[in-house]
XYZ file of C-alpha atoms in Angstrom:
356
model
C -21.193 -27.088 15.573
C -20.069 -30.236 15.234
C -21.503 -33.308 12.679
C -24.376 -35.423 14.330
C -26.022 -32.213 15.889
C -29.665 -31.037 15.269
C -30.911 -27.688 15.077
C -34.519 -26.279 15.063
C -35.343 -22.823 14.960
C -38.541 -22.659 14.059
C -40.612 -20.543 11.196
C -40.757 -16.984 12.945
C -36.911 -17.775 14.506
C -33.884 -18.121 13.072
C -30.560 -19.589 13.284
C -27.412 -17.527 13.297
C -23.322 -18.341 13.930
C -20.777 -15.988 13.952
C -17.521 -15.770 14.750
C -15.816 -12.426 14.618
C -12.836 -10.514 15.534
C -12.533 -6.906 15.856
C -9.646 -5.071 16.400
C -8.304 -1.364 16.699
C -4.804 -1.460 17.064
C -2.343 2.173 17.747
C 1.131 2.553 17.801
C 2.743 5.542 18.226
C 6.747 5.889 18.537
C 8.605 9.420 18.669
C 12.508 10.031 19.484
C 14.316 13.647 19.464
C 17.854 14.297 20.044
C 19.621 17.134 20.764
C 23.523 17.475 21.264
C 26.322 20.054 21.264
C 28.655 18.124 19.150
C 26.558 15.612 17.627
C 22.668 13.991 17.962
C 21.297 10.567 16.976
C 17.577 10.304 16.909
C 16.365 6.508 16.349
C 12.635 5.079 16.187
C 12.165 1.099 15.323
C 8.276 0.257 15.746
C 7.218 -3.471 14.618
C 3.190 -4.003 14.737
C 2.345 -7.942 14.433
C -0.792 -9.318 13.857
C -2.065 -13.286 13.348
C -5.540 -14.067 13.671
C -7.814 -17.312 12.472
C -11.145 -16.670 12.570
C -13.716 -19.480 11.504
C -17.541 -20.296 11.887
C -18.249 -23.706 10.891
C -20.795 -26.297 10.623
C -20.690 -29.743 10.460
C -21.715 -31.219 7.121
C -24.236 -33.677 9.132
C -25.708 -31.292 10.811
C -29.307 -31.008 10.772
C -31.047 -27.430 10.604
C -34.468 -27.476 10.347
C -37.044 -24.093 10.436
C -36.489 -19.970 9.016
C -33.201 -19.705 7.856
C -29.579 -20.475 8.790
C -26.908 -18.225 8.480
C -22.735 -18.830 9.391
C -20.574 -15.428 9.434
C -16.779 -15.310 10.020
C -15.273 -12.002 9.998
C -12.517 -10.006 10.843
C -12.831 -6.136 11.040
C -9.501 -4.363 11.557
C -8.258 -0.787 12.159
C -4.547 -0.343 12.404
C -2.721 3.184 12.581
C 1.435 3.323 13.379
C 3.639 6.409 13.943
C 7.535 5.987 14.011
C 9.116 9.136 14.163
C 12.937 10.172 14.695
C 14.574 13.531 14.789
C 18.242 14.878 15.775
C 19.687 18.259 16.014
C 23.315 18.916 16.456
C 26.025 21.758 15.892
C 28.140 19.593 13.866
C 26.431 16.110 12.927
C 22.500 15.302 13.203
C 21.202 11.859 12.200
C 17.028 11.005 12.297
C 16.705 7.599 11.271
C 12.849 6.209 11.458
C 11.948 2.379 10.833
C 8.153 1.246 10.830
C 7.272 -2.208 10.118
C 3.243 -3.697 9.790
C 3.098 -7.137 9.802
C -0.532 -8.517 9.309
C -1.178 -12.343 8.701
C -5.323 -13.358 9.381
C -6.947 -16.202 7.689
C -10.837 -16.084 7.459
C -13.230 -18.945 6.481
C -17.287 -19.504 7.269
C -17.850 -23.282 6.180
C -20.712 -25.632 6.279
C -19.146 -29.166 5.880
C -15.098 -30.276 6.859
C -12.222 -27.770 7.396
C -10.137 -29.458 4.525
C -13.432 -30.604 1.918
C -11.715 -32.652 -1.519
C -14.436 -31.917 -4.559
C -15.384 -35.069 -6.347
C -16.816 -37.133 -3.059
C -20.190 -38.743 -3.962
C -23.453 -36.317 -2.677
C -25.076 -37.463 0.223
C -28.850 -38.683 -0.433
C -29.497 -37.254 3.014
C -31.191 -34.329 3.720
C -29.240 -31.935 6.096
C -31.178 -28.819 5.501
C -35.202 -27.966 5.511
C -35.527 -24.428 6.061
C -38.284 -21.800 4.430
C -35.443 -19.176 2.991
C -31.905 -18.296 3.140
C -28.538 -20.798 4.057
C -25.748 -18.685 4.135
C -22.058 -18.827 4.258
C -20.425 -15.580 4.445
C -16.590 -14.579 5.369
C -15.379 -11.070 5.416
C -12.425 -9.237 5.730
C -12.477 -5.828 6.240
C -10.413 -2.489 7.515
C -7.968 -0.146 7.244
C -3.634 0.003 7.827
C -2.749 4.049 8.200
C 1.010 4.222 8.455
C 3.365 7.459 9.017
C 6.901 7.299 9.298
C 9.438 10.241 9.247
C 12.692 11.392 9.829
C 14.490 14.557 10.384
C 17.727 15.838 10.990
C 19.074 19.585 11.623
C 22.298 21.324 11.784
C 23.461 25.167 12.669
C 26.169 26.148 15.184
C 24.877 27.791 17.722
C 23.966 31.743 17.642
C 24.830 32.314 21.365
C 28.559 30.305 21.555
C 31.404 31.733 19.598
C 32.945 28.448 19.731
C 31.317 26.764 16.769
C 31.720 29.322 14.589
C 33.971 29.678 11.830
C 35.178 33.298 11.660
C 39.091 33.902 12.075
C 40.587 36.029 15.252
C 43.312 37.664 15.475
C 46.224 35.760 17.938
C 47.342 37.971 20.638
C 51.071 39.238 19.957
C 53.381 38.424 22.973
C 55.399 41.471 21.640
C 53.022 44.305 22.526
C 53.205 45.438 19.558
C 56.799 45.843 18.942
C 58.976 45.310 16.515
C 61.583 42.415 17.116
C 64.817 42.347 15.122
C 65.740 38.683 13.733
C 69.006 37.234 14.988
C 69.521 36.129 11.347
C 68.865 38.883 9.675
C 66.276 39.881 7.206
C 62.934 40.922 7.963
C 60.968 40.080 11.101
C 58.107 37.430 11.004
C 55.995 39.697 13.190
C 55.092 43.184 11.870
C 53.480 45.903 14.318
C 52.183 43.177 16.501
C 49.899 41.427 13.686
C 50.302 37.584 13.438
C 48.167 35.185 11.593
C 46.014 32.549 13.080
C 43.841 30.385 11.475
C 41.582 28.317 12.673
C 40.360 24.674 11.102
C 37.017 24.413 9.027
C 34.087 23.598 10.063
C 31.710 20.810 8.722
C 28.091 19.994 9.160
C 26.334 17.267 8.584
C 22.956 16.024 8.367
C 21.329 12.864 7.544
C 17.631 11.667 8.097
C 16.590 8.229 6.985
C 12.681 6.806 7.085
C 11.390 3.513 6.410
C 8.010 2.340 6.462
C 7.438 -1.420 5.164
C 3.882 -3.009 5.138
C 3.181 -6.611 4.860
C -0.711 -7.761 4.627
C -1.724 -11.490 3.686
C -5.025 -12.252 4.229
C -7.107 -15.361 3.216
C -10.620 -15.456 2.983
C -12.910 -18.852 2.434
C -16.662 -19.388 2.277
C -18.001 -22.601 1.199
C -20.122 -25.324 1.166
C -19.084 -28.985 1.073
C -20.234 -32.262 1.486
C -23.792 -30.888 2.990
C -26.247 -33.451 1.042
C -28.917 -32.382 -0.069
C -30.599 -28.846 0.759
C -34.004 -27.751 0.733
C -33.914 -23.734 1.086
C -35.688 -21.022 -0.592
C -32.408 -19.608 -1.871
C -28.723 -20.256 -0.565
C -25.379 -17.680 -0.560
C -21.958 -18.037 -0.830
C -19.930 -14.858 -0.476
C -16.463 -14.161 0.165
C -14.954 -10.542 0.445
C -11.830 -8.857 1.108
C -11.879 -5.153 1.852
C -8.475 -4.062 3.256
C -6.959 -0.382 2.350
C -3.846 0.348 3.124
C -2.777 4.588 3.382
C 1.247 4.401 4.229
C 2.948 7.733 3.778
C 7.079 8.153 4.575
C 9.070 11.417 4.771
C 12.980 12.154 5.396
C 14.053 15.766 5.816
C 17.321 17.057 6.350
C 18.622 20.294 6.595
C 22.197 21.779 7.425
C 23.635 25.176 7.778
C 27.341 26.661 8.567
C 28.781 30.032 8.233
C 30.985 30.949 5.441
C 34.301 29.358 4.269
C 33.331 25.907 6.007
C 31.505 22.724 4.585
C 27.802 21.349 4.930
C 25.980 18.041 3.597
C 22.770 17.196 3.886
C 21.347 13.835 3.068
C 17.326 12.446 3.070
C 16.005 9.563 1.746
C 12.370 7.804 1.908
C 11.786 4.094 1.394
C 8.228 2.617 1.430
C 7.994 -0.856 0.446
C 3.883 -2.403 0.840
C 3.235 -5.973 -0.106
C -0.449 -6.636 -0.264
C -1.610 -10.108 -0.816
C -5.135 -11.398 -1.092
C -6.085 -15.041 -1.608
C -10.339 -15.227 -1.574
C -12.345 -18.103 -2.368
C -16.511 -18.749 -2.883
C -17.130 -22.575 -2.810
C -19.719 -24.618 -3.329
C -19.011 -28.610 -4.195
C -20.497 -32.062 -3.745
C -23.467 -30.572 -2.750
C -27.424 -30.643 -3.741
C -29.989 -28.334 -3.870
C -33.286 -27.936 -4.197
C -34.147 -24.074 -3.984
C -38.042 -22.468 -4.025
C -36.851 -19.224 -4.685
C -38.962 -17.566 -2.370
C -36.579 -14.862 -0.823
C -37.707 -10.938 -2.531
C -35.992 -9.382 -5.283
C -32.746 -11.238 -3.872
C -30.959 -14.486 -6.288
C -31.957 -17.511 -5.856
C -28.235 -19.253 -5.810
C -25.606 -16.639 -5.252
C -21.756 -17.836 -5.428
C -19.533 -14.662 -4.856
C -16.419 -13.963 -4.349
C -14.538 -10.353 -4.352
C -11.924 -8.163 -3.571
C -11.779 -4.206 -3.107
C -9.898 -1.263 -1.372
C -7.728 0.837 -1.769
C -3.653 1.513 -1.605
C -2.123 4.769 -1.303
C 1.413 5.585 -1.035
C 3.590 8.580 -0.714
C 7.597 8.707 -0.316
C 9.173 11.821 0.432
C 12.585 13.229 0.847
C 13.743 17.026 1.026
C 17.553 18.379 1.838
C 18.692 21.635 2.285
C 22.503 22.776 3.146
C 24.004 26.606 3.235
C 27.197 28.187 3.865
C 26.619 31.640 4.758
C 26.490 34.013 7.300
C 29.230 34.470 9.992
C 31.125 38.007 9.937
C 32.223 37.613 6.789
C 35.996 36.927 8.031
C 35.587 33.565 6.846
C 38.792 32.057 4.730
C 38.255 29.430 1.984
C 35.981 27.830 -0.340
C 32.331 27.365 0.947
C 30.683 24.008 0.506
C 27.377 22.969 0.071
C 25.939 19.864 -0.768
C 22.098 18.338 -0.500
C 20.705 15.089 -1.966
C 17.711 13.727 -1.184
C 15.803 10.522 -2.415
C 12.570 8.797 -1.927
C 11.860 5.137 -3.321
C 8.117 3.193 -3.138
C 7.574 -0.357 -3.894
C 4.349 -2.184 -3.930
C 3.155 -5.500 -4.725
C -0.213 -6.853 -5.050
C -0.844 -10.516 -5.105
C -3.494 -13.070 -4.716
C -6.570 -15.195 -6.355
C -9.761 -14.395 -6.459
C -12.122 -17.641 -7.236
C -15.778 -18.759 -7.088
C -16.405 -22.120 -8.125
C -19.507 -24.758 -8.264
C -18.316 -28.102 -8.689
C -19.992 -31.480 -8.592
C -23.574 -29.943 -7.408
C-alpha cells in the first residue's frame, strides 16, 4: 500500500496484509548400473530456490478503526534424494552428488523499504486504531536431504570365465612321453603341463555427497510512521528453518582365492546455515492504551530456532575366498571407508528501538 493512501476498517472490522509464499518442493534422483566387466552408477541433483517475499505499508498511510496487521511469510518444505549404485564383475563405481541451494529474503514493513534511523518523527498522526498494529515476518520449514552411494563386486556364480581357479592345459601329446632332441629330461611328463592363468582384481568404490546451503533474511519493522495511537503495537521477527541431511557410501567387493579386491566408501556432508533476523522499530511515536488482554503492551521481538541434524556414513567390505580352492598366490584384501561432516551456522539476531 503505497504512501498517501487511507484506510478505514471500522471498530467490529479489521485490517489485514499478507504476503506469503508456500512451497513444497521434491526431488528424487536414482541411477543403477550393472555390467559384465565394469559399472558406473552416477546421480547429480541441484535443488535452487530464491524467493522475496514482502508486505509493506507506506509510512503515510492512514489506518483508521480495529486493528491493523502486515504479515510476510515464507513456509517451506523441501525433501531431495540422489542416489547412485553400480555392480560389476571386476570394477563397480556409485558416485552420488546432492546439492540444496536455498536463498529467500523476508520483510513485513510499515514505512520505506531502505528506512535510515535518526530522521526527525513526524507530528502527524498515521495511525488511530482501538488495539493491535502489527508487523510480523516469518520464516519457517523444513530441508530433508538423503544422498547415497553404493558399489558391488563378485564374479559371477554361473560363468567360469571370471573366476580365478587354475585348469589344466590340454597336452597335444596324448599323454605320451616325448624324448628331447637335446637330451636330458622332457619338459612334458605323462601328459601334465602347467598353465596358469592371470589374477584377478576387484574393485569397488562408492562416493556420496550431500551439500546444503540455506541463507535466509528476515525483517520486521517500523519506520518513519509518525505518530501512533494503538492500544498496543508488535514487532516480531522469526526464523524457524531445520535442516535433517543424512549421507551414506557403501562399498563392498568379493573375489575367489589367490586374486586381489579393494573396496573404497567415503561420505561427505557439508551444511552451511545462515540466518540474518531483525525486529525494528525507529523514528517512530507512540501513544499506546494498553487495552489488548493479558498480551504486552509494546512487544519488539526478534528470534531464531530449529533444528540441524547430520549423519555421514561410510562402510567397506572386501574378501578373497571361495573358488575351488585351486587358487595360486597371495590373496588380497583391502577396505577403507570414510565419512566427513561440516557445518556452519551464521547470522545476527537483533531487536532494536531507536529514536522513538
Amino acid at each position: 500500500v503505497e504512501d498517501g493512501a487511507k484506510i478505514y476498517n471500522g471498530a467490529d472490522g479489521g485490517f489485514n496484509m499478507t504476503a506469503k509464499e508456500a512451497q513444497l518442493n521434491v526431488n528424487l534422483a536414482q541411477s543403477f548400473a550393472k555390467g559384465k566387466t565394469f559399472a558406473i552408477g552416477g546421480t547429480v541433483l541441484y535443488a535452487g530456490h530464491t524467493g522475496d517475499t514482502m508486505a509493506r505499508l507506506g509510512k503515510t498511510v492512514e489506518v483508521t478503526g480495529r486493528n491493523a496487521r502486515i504479515f510476510a511469510g515464507s513456509l517451506g518444505t523441501t525433501a531431495t534424494w540422489a542416489g547412485g549404485i553400480a555392480a560389476g564383475e571386476s570394477l563397480g563405481i556409485g558416485i552420488s552428488v546432492a546439492i540444496n541451494d536455498i536463498d529467500r529474503t523476508t520483510r513485513a514493513l510499515i514505512g520505506d523499504v531502505d528506512a535510515n534511523a535518526g530522521t526527525t518523527v513526524s507530528g502527524n498522526k498515521y495511525f488511530d486504531v482501538d488495539e493491535l498494529v502489527q508487523a510480523k515476518a516469518l520464516v519457517s520449514g523444513d530441508v530433508w536431504a538423503f544422498t547415497i552411494a553404493g558399489a558391488a563386486v563378485s564374479p559371477d556364480s554361473d560363468d567360469t570365465s571370471g573366476k580365478t581357479d587354475k585348469a589344466p592345459a590340454k597336452n597335444p601329446t596324448n599323454g605320451k612321453t616325448q624324448p628331447n632332441p637335446l637330451g636330458g629330461a622332457s619338459g612334458v611328463v605323462k601328459g601334465q603341463q602347467a598353465a596358469t592363468e592371470g589374477d584377478q582384481t576387484g574393485i569397488a568404490l562408492a562416493a556420496a555427497a550431500s551439500i546444503n546451503l540455506i541463507s535466509d533474511n528476515t525483517t520486521a519493522r517500523i519506520a518513519d510512521a509518525g505518530q501512533v495511537h494503538a492500544g498496543s503495537v508488535k514487532v516480531l521477527a522469526s526464523n524457524e528453518v531445520s535442516l535433517i541431511a543424512a549421507t551414506g557410501g557403501l562399498a563392498v567387493a568379493s573375489v575367489d582365492s589367490g586374486n586381489t579386491s579393494a573396496a573404497l566408501a567415503g561420505a561427505f556432508s557439508f551444511n552451511e546455515l545462515t540466518a540474518d533476523t531483525s525486529a525494528e522499530v525507529q523514528d517512530t511515536d507512540f501513544s499506546l492504551s494498553g487495552n489488548a488482554a493479558g498480551e504486552d503492551t509494546l512487544t519488539v521481538q526478534a528470534e531464531v530456532s530449529g533444528e540441524i541434524f547430520s549423519l555421514a556414513a561410510g562402510g567397506a567390505g572386501a574378501k578373497a575366498s571361495g573358488g575351488d580352492g585351486t587358487g595360486t598366490g597371495d590373496s588380497t584384501a583391502v577396505a577403507v571407508a570414510g565419512s566427513v561432516s561440516i557445518n556452519e551456522i551464521s547470522g545476527e539476531t537483533t531487536a532494536t528501538f531507536l529514536n522513538s
